[in-house]
Structure formats: C-alpha cells, structure tokens
Coordinates of C-alpha atoms in Angstrom, one line a residue:
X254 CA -6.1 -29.9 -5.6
X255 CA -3.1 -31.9 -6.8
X256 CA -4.1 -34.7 -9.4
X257 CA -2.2 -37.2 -10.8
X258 CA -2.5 -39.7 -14.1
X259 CA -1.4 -42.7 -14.9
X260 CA -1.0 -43.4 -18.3
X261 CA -0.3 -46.6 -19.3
X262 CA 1.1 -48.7 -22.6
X263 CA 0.9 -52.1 -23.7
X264 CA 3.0 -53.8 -25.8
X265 CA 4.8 -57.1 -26.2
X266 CA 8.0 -55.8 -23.9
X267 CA 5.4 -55.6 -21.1
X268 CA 3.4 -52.5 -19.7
X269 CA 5.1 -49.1 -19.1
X270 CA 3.5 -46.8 -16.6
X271 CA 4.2 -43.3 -16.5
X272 CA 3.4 -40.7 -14.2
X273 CA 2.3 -37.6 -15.2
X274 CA 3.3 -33.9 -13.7
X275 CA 0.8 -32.7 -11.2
X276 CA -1.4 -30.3 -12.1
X277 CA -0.7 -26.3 -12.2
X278 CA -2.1 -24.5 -9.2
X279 CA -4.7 -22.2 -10.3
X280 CA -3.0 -18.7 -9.2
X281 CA -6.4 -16.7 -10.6
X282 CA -8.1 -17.8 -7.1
X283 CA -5.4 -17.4 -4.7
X284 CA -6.0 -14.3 -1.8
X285 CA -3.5 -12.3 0.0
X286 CA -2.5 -14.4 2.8
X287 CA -3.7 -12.9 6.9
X288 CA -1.5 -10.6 8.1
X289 CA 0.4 -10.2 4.8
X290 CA 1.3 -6.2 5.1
X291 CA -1.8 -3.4 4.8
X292 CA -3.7 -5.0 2.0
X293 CA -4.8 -7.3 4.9
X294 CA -6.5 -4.9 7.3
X295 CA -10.1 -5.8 7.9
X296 CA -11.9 -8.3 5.1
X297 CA -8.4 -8.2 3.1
X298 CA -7.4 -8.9 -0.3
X299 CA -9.6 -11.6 -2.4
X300 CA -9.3 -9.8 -5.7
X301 CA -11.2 -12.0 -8.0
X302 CA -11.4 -15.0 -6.7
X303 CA -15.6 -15.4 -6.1
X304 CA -15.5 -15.2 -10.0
X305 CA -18.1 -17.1 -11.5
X306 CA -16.9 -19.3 -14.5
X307 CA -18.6 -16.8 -16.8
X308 CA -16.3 -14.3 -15.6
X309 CA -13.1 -15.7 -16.3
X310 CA -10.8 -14.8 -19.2
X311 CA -8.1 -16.1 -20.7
X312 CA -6.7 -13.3 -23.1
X313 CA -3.6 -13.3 -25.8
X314 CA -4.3 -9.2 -27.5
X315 CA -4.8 -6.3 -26.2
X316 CA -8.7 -6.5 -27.5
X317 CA -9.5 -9.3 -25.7
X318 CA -8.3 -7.7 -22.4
X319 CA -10.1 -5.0 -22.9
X320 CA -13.4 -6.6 -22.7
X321 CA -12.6 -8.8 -19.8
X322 CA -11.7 -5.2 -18.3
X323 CA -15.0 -4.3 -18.7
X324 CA -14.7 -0.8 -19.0
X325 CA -13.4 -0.8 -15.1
X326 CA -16.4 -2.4 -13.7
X327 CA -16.9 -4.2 -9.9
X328 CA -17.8 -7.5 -11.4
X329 CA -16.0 -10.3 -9.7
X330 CA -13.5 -11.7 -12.7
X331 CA -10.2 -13.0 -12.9
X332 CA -8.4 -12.1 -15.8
X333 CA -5.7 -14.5 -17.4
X334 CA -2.9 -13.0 -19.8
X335 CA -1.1 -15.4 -21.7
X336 CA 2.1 -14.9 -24.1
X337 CA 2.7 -11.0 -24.9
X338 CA 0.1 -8.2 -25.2
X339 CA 1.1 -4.9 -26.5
X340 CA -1.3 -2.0 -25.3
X341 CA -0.1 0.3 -28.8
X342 CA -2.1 -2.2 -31.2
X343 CA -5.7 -1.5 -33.4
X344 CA -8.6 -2.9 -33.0
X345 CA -7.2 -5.4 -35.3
X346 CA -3.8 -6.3 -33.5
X347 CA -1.9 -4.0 -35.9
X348 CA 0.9 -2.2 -34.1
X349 CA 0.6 1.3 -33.4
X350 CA 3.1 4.0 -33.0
X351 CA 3.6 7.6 -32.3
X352 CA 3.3 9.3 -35.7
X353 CA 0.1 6.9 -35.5
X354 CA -1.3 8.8 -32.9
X355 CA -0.3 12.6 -33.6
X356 CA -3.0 15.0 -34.7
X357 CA -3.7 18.5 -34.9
X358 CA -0.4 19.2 -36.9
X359 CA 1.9 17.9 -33.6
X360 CA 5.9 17.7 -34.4
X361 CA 8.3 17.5 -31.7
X362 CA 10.7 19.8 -34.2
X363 CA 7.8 22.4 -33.9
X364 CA 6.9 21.9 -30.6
X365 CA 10.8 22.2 -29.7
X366 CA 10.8 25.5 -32.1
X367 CA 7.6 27.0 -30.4
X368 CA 8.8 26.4 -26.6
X369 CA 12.4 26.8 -26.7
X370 CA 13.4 28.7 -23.4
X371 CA 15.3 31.4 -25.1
X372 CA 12.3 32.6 -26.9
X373 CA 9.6 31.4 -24.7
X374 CA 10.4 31.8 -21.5
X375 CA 9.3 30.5 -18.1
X376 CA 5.3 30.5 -19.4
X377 CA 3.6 27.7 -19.4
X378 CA 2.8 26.3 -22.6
X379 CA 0.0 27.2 -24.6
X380 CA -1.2 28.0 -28.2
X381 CA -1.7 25.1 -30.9
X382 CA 1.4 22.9 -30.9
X383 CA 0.0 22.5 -27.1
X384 CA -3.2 22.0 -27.8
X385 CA -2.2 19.8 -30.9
X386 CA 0.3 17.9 -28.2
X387 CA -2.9 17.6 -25.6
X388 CA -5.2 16.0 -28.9
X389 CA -2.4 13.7 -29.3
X390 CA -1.5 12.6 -26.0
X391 CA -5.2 11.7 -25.2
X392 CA -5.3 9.7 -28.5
X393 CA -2.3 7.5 -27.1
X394 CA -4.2 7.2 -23.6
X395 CA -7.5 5.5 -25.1
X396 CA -5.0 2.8 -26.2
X397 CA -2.9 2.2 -23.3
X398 CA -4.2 3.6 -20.1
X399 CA -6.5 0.2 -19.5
X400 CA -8.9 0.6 -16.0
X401 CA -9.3 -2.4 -13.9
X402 CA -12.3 -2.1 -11.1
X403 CA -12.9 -3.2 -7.9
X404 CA -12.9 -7.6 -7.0
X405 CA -10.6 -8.2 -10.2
X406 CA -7.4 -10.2 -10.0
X407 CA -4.8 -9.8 -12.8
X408 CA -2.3 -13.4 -13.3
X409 CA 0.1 -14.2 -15.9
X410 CA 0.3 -17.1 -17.0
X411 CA 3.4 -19.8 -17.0
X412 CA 6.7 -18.0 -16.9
X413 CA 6.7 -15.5 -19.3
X414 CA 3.6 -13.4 -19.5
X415 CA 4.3 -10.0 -20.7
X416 CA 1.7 -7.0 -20.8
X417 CA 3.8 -4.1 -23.0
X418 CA 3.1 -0.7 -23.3
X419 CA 0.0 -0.3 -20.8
X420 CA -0.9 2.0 -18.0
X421 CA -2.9 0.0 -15.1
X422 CA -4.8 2.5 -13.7
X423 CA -6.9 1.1 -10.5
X424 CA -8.8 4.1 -9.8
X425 CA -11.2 4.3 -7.2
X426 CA -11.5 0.6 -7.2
X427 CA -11.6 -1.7 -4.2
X428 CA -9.9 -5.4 -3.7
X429 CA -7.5 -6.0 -6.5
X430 CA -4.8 -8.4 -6.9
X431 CA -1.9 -7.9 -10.0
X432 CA 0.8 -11.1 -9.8
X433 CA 3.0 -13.1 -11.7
X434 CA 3.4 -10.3 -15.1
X435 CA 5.9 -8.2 -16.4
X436 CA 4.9 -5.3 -17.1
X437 CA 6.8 -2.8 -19.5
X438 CA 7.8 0.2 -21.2
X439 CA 4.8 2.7 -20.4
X440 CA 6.1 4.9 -23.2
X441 CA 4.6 8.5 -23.8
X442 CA 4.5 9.7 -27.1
X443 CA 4.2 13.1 -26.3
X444 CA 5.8 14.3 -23.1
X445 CA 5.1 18.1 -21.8
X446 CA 7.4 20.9 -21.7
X447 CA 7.3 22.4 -18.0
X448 CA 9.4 25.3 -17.6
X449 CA 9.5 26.1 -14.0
X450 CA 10.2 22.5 -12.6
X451 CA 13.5 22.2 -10.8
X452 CA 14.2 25.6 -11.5
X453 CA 15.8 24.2 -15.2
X454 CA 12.1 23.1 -16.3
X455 CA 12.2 19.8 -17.2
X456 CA 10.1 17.0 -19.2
X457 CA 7.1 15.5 -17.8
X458 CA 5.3 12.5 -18.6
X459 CA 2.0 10.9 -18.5
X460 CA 1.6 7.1 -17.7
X461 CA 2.8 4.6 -14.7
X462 CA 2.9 1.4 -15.5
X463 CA 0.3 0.8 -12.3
X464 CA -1.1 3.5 -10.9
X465 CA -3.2 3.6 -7.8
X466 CA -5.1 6.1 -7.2
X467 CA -8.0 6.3 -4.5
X468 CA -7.8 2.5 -4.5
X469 CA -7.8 0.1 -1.7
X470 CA -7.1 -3.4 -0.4
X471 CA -4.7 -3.8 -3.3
X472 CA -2.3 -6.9 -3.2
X473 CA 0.8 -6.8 -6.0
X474 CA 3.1 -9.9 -6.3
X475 CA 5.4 -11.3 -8.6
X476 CA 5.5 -9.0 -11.0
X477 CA 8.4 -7.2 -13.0
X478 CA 8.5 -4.0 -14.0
X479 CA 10.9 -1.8 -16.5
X480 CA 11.0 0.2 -19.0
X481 CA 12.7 -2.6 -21.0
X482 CA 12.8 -1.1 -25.2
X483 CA 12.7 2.6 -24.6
X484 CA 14.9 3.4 -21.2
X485 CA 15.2 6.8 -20.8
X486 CA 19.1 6.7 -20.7
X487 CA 19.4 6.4 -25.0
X488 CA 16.5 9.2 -24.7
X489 CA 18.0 12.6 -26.7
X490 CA 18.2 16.4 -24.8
X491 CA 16.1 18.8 -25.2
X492 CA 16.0 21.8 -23.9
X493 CA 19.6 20.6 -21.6
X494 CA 17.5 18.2 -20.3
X495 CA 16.6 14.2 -20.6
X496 CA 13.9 13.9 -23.0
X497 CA 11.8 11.1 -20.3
X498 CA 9.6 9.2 -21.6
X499 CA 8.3 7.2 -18.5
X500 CA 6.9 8.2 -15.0
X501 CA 6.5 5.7 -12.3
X502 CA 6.9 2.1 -12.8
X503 CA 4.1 2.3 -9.6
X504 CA 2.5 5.3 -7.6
X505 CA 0.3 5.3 -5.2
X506 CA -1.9 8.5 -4.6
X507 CA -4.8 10.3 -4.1
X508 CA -5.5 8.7 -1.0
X509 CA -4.8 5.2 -2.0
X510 CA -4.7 2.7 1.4
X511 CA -4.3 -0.9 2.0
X512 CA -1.3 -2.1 0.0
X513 CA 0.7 -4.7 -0.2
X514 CA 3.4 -4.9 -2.7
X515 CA 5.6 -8.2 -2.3
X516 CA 8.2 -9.9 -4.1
X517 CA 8.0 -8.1 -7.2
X518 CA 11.1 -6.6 -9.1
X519 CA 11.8 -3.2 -10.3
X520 CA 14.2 -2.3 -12.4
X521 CA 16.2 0.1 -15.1
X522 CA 14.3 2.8 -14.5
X523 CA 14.5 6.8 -13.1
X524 CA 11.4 7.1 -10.5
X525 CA 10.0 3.9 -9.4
X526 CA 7.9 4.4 -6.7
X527 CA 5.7 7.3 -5.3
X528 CA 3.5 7.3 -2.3
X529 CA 1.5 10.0 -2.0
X530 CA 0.6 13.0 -4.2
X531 CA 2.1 16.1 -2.4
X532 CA 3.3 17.7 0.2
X533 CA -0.2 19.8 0.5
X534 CA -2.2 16.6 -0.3
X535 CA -3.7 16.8 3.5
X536 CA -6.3 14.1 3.1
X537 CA -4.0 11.4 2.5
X538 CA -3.4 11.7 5.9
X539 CA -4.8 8.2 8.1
X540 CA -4.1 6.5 4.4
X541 CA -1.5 5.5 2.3
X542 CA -1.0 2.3 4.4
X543 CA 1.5 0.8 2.3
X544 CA 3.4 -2.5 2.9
X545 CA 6.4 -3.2 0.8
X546 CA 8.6 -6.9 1.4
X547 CA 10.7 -9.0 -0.6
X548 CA 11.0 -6.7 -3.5
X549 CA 14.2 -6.0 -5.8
X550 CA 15.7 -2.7 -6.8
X551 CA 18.1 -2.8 -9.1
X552 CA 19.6 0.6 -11.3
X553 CA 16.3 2.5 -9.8
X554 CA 17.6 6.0 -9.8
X555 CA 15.6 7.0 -6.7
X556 CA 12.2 6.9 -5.1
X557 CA 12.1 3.6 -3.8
X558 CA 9.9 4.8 -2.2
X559 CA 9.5 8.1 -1.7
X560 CA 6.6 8.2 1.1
X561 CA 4.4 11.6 2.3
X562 CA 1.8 10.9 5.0
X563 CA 1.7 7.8 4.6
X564 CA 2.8 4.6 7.0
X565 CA 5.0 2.2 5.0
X566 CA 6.2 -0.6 6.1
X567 CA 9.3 -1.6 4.2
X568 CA 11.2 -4.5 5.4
X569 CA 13.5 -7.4 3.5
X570 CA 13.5 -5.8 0.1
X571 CA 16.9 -5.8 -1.7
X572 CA 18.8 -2.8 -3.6
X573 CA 21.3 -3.2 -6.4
X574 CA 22.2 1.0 -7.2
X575 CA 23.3 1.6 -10.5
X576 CA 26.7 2.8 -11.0
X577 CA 25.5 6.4 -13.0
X578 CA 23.0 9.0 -11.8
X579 CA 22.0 7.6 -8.5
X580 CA 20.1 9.8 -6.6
X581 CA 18.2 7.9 -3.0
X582 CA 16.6 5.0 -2.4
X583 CA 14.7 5.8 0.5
X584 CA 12.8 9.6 0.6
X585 CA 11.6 10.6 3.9
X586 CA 9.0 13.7 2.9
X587 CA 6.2 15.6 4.2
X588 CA 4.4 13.6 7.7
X589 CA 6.0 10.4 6.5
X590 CA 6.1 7.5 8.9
X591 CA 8.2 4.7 7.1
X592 CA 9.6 1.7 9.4
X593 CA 11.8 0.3 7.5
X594 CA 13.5 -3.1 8.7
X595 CA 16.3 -5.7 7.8
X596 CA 17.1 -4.3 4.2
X597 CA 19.9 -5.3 2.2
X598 CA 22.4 -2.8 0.0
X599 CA 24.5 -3.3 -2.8
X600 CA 26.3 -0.3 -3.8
X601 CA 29.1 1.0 -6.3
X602 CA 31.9 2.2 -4.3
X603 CA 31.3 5.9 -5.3
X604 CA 27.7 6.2 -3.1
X605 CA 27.6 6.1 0.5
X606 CA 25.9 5.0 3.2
X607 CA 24.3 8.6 3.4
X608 CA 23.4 8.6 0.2
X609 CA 20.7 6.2 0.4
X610 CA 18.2 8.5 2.5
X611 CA 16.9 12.0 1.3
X612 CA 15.1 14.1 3.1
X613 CA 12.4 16.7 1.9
X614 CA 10.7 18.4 5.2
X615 CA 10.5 15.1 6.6
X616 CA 10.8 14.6 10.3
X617 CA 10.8 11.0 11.2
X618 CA 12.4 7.6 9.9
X619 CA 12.9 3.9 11.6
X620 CA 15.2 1.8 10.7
X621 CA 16.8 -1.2 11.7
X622 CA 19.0 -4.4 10.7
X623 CA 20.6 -2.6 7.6
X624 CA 23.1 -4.3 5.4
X625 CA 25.0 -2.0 3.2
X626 CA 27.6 -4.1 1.2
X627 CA 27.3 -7.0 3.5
X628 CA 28.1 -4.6 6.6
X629 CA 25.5 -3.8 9.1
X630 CA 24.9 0.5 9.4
X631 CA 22.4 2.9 11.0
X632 CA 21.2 4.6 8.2
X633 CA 19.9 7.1 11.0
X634 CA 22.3 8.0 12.7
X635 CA 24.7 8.6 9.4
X636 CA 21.9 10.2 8.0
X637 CA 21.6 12.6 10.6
X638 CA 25.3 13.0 10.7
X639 CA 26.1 13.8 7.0
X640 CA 23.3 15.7 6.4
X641 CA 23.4 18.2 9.3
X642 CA 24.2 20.8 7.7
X643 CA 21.3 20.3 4.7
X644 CA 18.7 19.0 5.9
X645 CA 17.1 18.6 9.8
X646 CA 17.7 15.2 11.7
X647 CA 15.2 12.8 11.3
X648 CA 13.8 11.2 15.0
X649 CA 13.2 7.1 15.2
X650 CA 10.2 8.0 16.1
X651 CA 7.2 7.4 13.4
X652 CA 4.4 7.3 15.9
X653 CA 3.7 3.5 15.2
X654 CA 4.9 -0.2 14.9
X655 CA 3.5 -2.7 12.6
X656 CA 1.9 -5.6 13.2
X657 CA 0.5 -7.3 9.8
X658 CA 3.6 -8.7 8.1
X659 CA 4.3 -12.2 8.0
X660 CA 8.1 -13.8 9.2
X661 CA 11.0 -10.7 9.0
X662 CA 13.9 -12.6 7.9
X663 CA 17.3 -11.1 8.7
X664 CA 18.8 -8.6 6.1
X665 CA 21.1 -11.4 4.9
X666 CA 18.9 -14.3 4.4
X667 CA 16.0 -11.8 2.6
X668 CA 19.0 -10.8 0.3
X669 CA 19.3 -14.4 -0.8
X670 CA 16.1 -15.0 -0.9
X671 CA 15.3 -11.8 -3.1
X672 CA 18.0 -12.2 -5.7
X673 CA 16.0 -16.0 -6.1
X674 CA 12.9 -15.2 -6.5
X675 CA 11.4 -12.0 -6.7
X676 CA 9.8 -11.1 -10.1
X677 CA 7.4 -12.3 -12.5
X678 CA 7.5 -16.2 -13.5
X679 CA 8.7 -17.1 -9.9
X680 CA 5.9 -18.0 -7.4
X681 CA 6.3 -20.9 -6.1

C-alpha cells in the first residue's frame, strides 16, 4: 500500500509543506504472476510470501544468512540481503581464501607435477594429491555452497545487493523465488583434472552460481549473474588447456520442472545455462519445463541454453556475442523441445547466422520472429542449410505449443526493452 507524509514546518516566513516519497514496495511478498512461463502450472510460485513476521530476515554477512537459510528447511521465510555478502568469510566475517582452505598437503605445483599427461596418462586421477584436492574442495563447499528449501523467497534489497562467491543450491525444494541480486564469481579453489573430456581432457569445476536440482515451481527475476573478479579469460593453462574456475552461472537438472527465469542478466561468462543432466538422464523426460523471457546475454560463450528433454520456452530474451571464443547460443540436444520466439541478435561480424544453433543428436527446434543484427532470419532453415553436412536437420516440429507466458512482444521492442531493464536493481 502506497503511503504518503506530510511533514510540515513552522516558522515566521509561513508554513512549508513537504511531501514525502511514497513508500518502497515490499518485493519479499510479491508471487509469480498467472500464466508467467512454467513456474505457474498448477498452485504456482508464492515462494515466501505466507511468512510469518518471525520468519523474516534482513541479513548483511554471510552468518546471518546462513541461519535464515535454516540449514535448507520448508519453513515459510523471506530472506532480505542488504549491501554485499561474501560466501568465502569465517564465522567471524574474516575473508577466506584458497590457501585457507587447502589441506592434506594440496599444491596446484604438485598436483600439476602428479597428473601431467605425459607421465600420467589418460587415468583418472587418484592417489593423495587427489585425495588431498577432494579434502580441500569439500572444505571450500561448507562455506559457499548455501541450501535454500522449499516456500523461501530470496530479494535484494535497493539497487545494489550483491551475494559474492556462493553456490545457491535449491535441491529437492519446492516453491522458491530468487529476484533483484547479483550474484557473482562462484570461484573453485580446486578444479579437477579430467583426462578424457573432449578428447584433450580438460578442467572441471565444482559450483553454479544457482543450481537447481530436483526442484520445482521456481521463479528467478531480476537478477545478475557473472563471474565478475575471477573471469576465466586471465585464468593461466595448464595442461594446454583454460585453467576454469566457474561452471554454470545457472543449471537446471536432475529432473528440475516448473521454471521461470525472467528478466535477469547473464554475463562474461563460458557456460551459462544447462537444462538437463545428460543425454542418458531418461527420467527428466515429462520435466524440465523451463520458461525463459526478457533475459540478457551478453559475452556468454555458449549454452544459453543448452536444453535435453526438456520443453523450454524461450522467447524475447536478447544476445550480445562476444567478439573472442564464441561457441552457440542456442543447443538443440538429446529429445529437446525448445520453442523459441521473437529473439533479438547482436553479433560481431565474424559469426553467422548459423552459428548461433548447435546441434548434439537433437531432432527438433521452433523458431520464429528472429532478429539477427536488426534483420529478421530463419534460424531453421540456415541451420539446416549450413549444417547439412555435420549435423541432421532439425524439424519445427517440438510436439507442443505454449500457452503460460504473458504478452510476446516483437523481437524489436523486447530488444529495447531488455537492454533497459533486465538485471538486478531494475524492477519496477
């Protein structure tokens, strides 16, 4: 409810009145709106809001979060984060970093010496700078990896709410709501050697900035995500290969359903966005309901998304793609069904329309009301037609049309729109 004051002063000129600014919505007890993408199927999206007032938090360190967390549990609460948190801090507040955490004799010179392909081979990695890495690792992910449970909603407060550092892990949790936070650098101390990957081996690493797994009815808005202090680009080589120390900025797995992720901003970052686990994860299939609208993309290297099983709804989001390394925005993989709608592309003059699709033993993508560099395309059809030879042609058929989305604005006006106000600080 919208107040207003009147404050009023006396003096011997006469009496000055004053309005005073209407009072801040409370964004702790707002719901998804109907029909706003998956997360509205059946009862929707409440999060938090049948809190009692016993249950709401206002929190400034990463301590005080983690109570209101509550060790992940299905109490109603809304959870308020005000100024900066940094997950790598004490009990006390004092900052932690990675030589804080290693145990067990870790070094990345020895754990370099002791897998080094020439002398290790193509095994897995085992033995005690492994094991030492393992202690290590799961020293770092008491601090950051932070569960939130089911009927919690997560707000920033004012413009500039910052959670640093932390791994949002909604696991197995029902009717959540994250909005209006940036959320950054998910930074792993202690990435693992995998030889075999991509035939090279590469690095792998541990933490997402969210990460959904088996959770439903789960509404994300407003927020930013990055890895804004540590991106992987000033990372050194090891091994001939980037040194990562971030996964996704948010994944949705393990049978996750009922999302809706809307006018949130991604950026500077490799892998932003994974739906579904793999490509022999059968019982994701009937889930990973995903909607995605009004979101920015800007330098994401690829998966944006990259979708198996699931049905994804992705319409009026808006790509910048960065200028080095691009790889796809949109991955069409195993039983996907994405309809995507009235997107907007902003390219370097190096990629190409074709570019922006990639196909791994997918077999189906819709698409319509493109925009790539102000010109409308049919990212089908030039899929199909560039990637013949590589990969099989995708049908327009996905088996399914959506129906819970709210106004689709043309590919022009959502660009506009977008660039304005997607991200954290910028509800309305």
């Amino acid at each position: 409810m919208r107040g207003r004051q009147l404050a009023v002063t006396a003096g011997l000129l006469g009496v000055l009145c004053v309005p005073a600014h209407a009072e801040a919505r409370d964004i702790g007890r707002d719901t998804l709106p109907a029909h706003d993408g998956w997360a509205a199927e059946g009862a929707g999206t409440t999060g938090g809001a049948a809190a009692d007032a016993g249950h709401v938090y206002t929190v400034t360190d990463r301590a005080e979060l983690v109570r209101a967390l509550d060790g992940g549990s299905d109490t109603p609460k809304i959870i308020k984060i005000a100024g900066t948190i940094d997950a790598n801090t004490d009990d006390d507040g004092d900052r932690l970093d990675c030589a804080d955490y290693a145990t067990g004799g870790y070094g990345l010179k020895k754990y370099l010496a002791a897998y080094d392909p020439r002398t290790w081979g193509s095994a897995k990695p085992s033995g005690p700078q492994e094991e030492a890495r393992q202690a290590s690792a799961a020293r770092q992910a008491e601090r950051i990896v932070l569960p939130v449970g089911s009927n919690t909603t997560i707000v920033g407060l004012g413009d500039s709410a910052v959670l640093k550092g932390a791994s949002l892990r909604i696991q197995d949790a029902d009717n959540v709501i994250v909005r209006n936070l940036d959320l950054r650098d998910a930074y792993d101390c202690f990435p693992v050697w995998q030889p075999n990957t991509g035939g090279l081996g590469d690095w792998k690493t541990a933490y997402d900035n969210i990460w959904l797994t088996g959770a439903t009815h789960v509404w994300v808005d407003h927020v930013t995500l990055s890895d804004k202090g540590h991106p992987d680009a000033k990372e050194p080589t090891h091994f001939a290969r980037n040194y990562l120390r971030h996964d996704g900025l948010l994944d949705i797995t393990n049978g996750s359903d009922l999302v809706t992720v809307s006018w949130s901003r991604f950026t500077g970052h490799d892998k932003a966005m994974l739906i579904g686990s793999g490509d022999t994860a059968t019982g994701d299939r009937g889930k990973l309901r995903v909607t995605l609208h009004h979101n920015a993309f800007e330098s994401v290297v690829q998966r944006a998304p990259r979708v198996r099983f699931g049905q994804v709804h992705v319409y009026n989001n808006r790509y910048d793609i960065p200028g080095d390394d691009y790889r796809y925005s949109l991955g069409v993989s195993t039983e996907s069904r994405m309809y995507a709608q009235n997107n907007a592309f902003h390219a370097p003059g190096h990629v190409e329309v074709a570019d922006l699709v990639k196909s791994w033993n997918g077999s189906a993508l819709h698409q319509s009301g493109t925009l790539f560099n102000g010109f409308p395309v049919d990212l089908l059809a030039i899929h199909n037609a560039y990637n013949s030879g590589s990969e099989r042609d995708l049908t327009a058929d996905v088996g399914w049309t959506p129906t819970l989305h709210g106004p689709i604005d043309s590919a022009r006006e959502a660009d506009r729109a977008v660039a304005r106000g997607a991200g954290a600080g910028r509800i309305p």
